[in-house]
Tab-separated table of N, CA and C in Angstrom:
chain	number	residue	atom	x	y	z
A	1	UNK	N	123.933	104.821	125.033
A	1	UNK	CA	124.726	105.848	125.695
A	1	UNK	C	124.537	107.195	125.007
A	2	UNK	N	124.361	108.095	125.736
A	2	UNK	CA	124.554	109.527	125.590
A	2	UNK	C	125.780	110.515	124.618
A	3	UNK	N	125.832	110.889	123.908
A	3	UNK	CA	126.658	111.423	123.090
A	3	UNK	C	126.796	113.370	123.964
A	4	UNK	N	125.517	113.313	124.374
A	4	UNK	CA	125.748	115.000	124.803
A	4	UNK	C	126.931	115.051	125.779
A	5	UNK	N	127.744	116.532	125.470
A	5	UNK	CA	128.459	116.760	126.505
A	5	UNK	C	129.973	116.619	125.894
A	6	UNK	N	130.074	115.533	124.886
A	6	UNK	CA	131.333	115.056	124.075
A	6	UNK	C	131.621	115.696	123.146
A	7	UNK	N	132.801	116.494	122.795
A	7	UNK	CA	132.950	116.719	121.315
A	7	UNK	C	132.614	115.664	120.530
A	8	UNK	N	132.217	116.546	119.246
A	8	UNK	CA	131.675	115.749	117.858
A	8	UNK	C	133.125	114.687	117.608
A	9	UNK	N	132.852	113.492	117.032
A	9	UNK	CA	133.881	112.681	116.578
A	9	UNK	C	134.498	112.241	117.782
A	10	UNK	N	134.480	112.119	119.177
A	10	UNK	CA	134.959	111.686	119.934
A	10	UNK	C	134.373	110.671	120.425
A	11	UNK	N	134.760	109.522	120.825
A	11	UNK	CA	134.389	107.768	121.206
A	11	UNK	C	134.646	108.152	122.288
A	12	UNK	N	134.097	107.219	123.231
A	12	UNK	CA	134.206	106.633	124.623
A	12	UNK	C	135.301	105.881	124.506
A	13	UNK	N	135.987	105.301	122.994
A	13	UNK	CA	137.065	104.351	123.142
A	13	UNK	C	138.432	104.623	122.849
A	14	UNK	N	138.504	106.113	123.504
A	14	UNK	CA	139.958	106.739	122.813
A	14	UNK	C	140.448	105.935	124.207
A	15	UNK	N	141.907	105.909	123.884
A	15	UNK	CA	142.724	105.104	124.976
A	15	UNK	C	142.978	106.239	125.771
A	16	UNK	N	143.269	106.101	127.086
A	16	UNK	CA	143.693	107.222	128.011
A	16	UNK	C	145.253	107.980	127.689
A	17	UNK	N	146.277	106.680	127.346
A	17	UNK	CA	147.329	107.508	126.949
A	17	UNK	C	147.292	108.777	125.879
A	18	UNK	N	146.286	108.494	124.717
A	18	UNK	CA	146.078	109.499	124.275
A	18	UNK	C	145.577	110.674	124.416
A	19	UNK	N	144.656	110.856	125.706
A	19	UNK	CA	143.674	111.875	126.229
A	19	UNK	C	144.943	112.214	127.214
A	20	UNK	N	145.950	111.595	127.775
A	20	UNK	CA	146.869	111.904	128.732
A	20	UNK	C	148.023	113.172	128.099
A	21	UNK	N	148.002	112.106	126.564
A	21	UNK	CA	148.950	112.621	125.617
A	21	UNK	C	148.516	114.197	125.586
A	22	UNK	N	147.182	114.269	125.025
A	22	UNK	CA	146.386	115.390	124.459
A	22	UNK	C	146.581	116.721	125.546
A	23	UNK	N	146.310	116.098	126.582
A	23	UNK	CA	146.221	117.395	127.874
A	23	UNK	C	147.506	117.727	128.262
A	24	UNK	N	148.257	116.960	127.959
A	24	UNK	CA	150.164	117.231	128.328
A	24	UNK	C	150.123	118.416	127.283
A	25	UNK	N	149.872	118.472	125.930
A	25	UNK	CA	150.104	119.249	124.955
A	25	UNK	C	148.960	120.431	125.046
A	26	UNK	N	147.827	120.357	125.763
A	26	UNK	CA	147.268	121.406	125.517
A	26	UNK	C	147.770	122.389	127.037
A	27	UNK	N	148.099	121.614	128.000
A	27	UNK	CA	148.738	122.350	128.585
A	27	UNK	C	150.115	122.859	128.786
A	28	UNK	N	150.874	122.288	128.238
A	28	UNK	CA	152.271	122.850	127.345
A	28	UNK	C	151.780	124.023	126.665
A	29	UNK	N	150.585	124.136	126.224
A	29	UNK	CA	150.312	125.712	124.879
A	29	UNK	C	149.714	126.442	126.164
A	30	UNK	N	148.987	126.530	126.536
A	30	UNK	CA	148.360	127.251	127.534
A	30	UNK	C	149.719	127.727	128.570
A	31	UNK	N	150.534	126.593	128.969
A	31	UNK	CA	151.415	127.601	130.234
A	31	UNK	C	152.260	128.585	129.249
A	32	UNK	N	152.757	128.285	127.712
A	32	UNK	CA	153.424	129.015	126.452
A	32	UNK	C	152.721	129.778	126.385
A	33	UNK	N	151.356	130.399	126.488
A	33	UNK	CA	150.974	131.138	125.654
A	33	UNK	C	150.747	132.491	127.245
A	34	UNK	N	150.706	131.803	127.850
A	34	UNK	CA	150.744	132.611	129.285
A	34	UNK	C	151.804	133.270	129.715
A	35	UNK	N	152.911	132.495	129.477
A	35	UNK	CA	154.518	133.360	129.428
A	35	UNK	C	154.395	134.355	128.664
A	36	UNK	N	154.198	133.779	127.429
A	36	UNK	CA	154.496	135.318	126.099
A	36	UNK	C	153.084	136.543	126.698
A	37	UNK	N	152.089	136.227	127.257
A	37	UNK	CA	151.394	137.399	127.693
A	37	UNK	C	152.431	138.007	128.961
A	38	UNK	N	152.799	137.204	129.989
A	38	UNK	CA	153.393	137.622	130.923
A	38	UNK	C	154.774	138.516	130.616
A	39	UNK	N	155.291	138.252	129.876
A	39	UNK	CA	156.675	138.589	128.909
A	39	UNK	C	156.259	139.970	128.614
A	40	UNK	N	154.841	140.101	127.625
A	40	UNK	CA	154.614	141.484	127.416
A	40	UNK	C	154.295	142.155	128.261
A	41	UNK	N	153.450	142.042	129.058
A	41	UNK	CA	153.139	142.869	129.958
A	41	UNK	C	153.833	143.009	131.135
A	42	UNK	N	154.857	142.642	131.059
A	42	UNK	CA	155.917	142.949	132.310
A	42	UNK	C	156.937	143.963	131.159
A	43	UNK	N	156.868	144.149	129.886
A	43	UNK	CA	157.983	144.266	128.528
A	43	UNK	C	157.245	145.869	128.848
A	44	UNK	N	156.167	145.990	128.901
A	44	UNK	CA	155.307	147.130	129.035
A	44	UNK	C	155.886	148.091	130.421
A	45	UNK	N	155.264	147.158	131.129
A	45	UNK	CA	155.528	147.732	132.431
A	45	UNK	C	157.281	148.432	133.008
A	46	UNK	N	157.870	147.413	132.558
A	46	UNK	CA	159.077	147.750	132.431
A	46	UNK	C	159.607	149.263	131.801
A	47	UNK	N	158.399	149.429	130.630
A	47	UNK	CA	159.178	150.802	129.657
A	47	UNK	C	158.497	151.728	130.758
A	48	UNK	N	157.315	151.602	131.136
A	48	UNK	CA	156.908	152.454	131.996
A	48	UNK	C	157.592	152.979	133.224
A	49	UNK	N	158.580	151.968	133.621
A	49	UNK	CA	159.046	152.075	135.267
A	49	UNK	C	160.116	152.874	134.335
A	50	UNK	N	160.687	152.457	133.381
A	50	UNK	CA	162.052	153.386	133.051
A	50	UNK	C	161.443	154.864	132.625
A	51	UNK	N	160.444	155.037	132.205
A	51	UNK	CA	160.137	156.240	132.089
A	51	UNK	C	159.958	157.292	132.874
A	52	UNK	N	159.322	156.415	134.036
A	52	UNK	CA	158.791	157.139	135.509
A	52	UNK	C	160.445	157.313	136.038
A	53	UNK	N	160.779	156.151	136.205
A	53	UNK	CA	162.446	156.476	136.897
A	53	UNK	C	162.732	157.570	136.213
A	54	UNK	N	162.729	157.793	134.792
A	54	UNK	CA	164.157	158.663	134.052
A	54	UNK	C	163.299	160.491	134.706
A	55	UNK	N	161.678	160.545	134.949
A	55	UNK	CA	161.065	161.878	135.044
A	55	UNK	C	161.550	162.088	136.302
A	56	UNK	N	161.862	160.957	137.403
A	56	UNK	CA	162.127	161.239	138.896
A	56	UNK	C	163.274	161.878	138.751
A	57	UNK	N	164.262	161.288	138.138
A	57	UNK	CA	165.603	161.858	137.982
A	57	UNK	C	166.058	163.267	137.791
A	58	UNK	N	165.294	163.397	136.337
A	58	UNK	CA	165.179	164.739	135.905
A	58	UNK	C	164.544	165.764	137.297
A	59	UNK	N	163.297	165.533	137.944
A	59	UNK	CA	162.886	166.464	138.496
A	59	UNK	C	163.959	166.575	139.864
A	60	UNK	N	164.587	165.305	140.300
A	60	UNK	CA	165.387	165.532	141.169
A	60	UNK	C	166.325	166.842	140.535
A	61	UNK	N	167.022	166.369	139.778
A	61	UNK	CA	168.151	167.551	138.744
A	61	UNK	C	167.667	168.886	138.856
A	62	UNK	N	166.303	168.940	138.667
A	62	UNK	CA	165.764	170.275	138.495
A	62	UNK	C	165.380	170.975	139.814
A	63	UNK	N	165.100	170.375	140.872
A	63	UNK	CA	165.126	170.232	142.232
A	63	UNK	C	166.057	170.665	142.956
A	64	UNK	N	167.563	170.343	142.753
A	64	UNK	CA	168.560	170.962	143.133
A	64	UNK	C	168.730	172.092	142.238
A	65	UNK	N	168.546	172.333	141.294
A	65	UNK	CA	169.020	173.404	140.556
A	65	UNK	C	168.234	174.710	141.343
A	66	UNK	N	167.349	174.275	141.786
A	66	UNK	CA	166.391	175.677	142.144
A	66	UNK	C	166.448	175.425	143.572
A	67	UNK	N	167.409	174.375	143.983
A	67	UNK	CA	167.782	174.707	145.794
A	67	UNK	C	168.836	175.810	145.495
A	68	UNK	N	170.176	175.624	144.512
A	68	UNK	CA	170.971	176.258	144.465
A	68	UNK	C	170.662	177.969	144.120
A	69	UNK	N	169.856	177.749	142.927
A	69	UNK	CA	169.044	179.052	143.047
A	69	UNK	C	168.664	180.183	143.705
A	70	UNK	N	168.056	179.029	144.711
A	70	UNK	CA	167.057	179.821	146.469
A	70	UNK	C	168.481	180.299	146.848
A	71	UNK	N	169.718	179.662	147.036
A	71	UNK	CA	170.756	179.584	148.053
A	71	UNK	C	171.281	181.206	147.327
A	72	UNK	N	171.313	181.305	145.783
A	72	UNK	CA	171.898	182.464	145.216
A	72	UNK	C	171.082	183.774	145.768
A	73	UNK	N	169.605	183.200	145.619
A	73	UNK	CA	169.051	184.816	145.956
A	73	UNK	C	169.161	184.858	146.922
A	74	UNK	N	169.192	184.327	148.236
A	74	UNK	CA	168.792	184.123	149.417
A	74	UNK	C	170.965	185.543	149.581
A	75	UNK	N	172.103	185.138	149.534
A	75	UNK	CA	172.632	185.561	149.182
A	75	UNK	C	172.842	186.924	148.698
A	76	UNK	N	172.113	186.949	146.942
A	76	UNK	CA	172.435	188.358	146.821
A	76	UNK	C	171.129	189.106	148.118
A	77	UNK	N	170.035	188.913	148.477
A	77	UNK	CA	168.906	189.440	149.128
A	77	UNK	C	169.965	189.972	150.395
A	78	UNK	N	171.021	189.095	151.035
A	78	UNK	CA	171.743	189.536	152.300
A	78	UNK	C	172.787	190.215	151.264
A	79	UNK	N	173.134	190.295	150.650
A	79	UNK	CA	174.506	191.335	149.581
A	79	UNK	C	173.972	193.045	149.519
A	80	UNK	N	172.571	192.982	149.964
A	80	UNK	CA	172.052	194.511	150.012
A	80	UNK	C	172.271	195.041	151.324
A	81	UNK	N	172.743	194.217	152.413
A	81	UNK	CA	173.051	194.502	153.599
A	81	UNK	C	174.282	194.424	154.102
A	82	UNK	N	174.769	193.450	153.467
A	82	UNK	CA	176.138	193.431	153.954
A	82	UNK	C	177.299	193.237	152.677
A	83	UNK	N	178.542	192.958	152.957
A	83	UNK	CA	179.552	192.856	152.032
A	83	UNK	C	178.742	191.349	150.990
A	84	UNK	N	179.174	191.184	149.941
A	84	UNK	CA	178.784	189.765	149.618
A	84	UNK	C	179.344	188.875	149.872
A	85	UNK	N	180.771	188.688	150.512
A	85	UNK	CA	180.943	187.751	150.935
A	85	UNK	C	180.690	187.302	151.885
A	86	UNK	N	180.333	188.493	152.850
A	86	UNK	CA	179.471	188.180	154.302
A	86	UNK	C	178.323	187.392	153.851
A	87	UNK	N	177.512	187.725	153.414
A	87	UNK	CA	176.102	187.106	152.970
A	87	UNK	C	176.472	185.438	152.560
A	88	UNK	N	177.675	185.215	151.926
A	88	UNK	CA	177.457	184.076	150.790
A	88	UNK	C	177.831	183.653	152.383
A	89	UNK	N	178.996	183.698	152.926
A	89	UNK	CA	179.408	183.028	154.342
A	89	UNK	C	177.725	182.355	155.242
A	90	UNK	N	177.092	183.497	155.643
A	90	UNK	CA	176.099	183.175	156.595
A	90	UNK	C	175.037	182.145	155.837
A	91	UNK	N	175.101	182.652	154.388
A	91	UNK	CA	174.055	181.538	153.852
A	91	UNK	C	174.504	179.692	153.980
A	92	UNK	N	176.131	180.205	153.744
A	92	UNK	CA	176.665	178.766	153.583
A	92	UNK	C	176.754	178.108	154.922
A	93	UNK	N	176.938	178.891	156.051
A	93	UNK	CA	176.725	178.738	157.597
A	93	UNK	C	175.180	177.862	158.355
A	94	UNK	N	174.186	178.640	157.523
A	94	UNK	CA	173.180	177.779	157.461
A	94	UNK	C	172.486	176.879	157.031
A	95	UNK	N	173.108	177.051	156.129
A	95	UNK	CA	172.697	175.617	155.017
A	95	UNK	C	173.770	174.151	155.450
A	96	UNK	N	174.863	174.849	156.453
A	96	UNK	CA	175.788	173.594	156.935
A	96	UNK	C	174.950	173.489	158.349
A	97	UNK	N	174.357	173.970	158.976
A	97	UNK	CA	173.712	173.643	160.298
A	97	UNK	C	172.257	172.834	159.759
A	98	UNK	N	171.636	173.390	158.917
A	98	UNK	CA	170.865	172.443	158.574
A	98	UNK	C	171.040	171.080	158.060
A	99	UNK	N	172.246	171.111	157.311
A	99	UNK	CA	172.915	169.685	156.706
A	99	UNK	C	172.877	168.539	158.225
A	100	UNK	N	173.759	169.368	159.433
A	100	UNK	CA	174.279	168.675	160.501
A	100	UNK	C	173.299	168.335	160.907
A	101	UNK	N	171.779	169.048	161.337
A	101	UNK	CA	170.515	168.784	162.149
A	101	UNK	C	169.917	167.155	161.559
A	102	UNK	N	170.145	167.141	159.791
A	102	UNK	CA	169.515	166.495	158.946
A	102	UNK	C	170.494	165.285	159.297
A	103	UNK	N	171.567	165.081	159.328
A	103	UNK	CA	172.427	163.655	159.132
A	103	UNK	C	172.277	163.424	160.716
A	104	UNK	N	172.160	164.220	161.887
A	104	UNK	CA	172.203	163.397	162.895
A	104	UNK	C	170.890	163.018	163.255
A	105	UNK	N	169.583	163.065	162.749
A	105	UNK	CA	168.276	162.670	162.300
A	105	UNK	C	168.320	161.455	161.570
A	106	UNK	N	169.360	161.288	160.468
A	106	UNK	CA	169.411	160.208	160.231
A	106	UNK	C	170.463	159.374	160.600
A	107	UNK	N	171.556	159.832	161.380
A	107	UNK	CA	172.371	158.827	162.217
A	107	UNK	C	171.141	157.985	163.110
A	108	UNK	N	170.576	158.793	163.500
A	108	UNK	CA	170.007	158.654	164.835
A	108	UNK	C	168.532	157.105	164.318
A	109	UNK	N	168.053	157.347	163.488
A	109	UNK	CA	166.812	156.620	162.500
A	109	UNK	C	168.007	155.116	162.428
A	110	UNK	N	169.039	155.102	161.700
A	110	UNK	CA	169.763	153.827	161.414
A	110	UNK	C	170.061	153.856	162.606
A	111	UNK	N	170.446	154.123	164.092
A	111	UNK	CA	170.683	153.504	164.760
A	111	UNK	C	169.887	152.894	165.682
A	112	UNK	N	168.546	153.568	165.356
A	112	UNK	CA	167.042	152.698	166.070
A	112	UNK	C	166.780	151.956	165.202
A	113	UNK	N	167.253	151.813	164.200
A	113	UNK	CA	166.732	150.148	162.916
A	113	UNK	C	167.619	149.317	163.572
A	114	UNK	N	168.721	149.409	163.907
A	114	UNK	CA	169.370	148.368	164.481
A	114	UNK	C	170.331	147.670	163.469
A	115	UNK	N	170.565	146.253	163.527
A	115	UNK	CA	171.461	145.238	162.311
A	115	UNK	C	170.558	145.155	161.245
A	116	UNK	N	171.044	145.168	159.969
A	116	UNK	CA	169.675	144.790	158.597
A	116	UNK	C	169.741	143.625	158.748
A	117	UNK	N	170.203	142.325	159.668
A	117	UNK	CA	170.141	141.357	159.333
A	117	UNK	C	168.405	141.306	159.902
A	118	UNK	N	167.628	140.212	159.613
A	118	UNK	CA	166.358	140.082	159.965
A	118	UNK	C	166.081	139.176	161.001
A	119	UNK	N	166.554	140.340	162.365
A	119	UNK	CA	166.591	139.300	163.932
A	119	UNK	C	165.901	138.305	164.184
A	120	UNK	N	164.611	139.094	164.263
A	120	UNK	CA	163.447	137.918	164.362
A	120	UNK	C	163.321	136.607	163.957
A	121	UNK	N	163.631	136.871	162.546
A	121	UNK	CA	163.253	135.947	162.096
A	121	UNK	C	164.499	134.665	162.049
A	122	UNK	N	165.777	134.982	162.521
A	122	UNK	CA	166.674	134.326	162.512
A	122	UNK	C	166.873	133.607	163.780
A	123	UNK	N	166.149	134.556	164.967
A	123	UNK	CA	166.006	133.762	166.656
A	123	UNK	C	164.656	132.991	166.456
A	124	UNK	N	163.561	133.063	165.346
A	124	UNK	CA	163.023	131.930	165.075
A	124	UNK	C	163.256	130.827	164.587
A	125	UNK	N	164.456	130.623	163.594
A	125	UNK	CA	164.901	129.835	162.871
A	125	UNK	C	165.971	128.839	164.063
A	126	UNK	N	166.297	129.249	164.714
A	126	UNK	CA	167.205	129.057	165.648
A	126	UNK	C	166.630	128.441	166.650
A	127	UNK	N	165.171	129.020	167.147
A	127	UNK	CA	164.130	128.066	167.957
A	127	UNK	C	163.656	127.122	167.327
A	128	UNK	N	163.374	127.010	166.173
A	128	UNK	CA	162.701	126.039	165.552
A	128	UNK	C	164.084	125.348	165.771
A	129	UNK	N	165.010	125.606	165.518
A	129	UNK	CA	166.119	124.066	164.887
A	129	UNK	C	166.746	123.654	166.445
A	130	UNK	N	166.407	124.541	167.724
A	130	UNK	CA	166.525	123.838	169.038
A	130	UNK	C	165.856	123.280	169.282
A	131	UNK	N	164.419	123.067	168.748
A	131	UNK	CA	163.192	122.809	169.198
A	131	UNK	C	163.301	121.325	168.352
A	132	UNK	N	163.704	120.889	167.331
A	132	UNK	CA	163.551	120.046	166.661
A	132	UNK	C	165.061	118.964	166.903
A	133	UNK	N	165.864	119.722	167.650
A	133	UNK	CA	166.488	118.599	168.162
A	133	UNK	C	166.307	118.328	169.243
A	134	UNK	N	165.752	118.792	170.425
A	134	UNK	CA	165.489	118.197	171.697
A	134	UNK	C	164.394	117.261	171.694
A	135	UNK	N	163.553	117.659	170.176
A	135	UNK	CA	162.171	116.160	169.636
A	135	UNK	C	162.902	114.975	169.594
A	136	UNK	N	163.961	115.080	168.633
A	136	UNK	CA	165.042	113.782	168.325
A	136	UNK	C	165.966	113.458	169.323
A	137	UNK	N	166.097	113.673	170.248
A	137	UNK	CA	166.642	113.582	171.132
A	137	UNK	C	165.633	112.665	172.209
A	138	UNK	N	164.581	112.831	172.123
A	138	UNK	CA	163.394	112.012	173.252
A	138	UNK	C	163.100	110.965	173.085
């Protein structure tokens, strides 16, 4: 008989429980050693998503700060024409008509999504389980 192909020191006459034994344990280390990679690199990814989240945040913050901004000059720019409180009025006048245009855009979006429940797939579930008793039933 042929020895190629076998690790060194290994017989044809190891018992199977032991080769059964052997692969239980080498694959016990292998799915272990696959977690702790998976562990890190999700440990990674994770600092990354909090990082990206915390820059979204900030630029949101900074985002409004320079809407409010626009809203000030926009303001004093009408304060050279009229009283300033006229100006702050008409600015705030438009910035509430735009608010209203914007929420009934999105009234209007959630009320073409419909229920969040997931219709489809629940009048499938519902065919399947009519469908599977009129089988038992025959």
């Amino acid at each position: 008989m042929s020895t190629v192909g076998r690790p060194p020191g290994r017989g044809t006459d190891e018992p199977v429980g032991d080769l059964v034994s052997r692969a239980s344990q080498q694959i016990s280390a292998l799915v272990r050693e696959e977690m702790r990679l998976a562990r890190a690199e999700m440990t990674q990814k994770g600092k990354r998503f909090g990082m990206g989240g915390g820059l979204f945040g900030g630029a949101g913050l900074i985002g409004f700060l320079a809407a409010q901004a626009s809203a000030a000059a926009v303001i004093a720019a009408l304060a050279l024409l009229l009283p300033v409180w006229a100006s702050a009025l008409i600015t705030a006048a438009l910035l509430a008509a735009v608010a209203a245009a914007m929420a009934a855009a999105g009234r209007r979006q959630v009320a073409e999504a419909g229920t969040p429940a997931p219709q489809q797939a629940i009048d499938s579930v519902k065919a399947d389980v009519t469908e599977i008793k009129e089988a038992t039933h025959r």
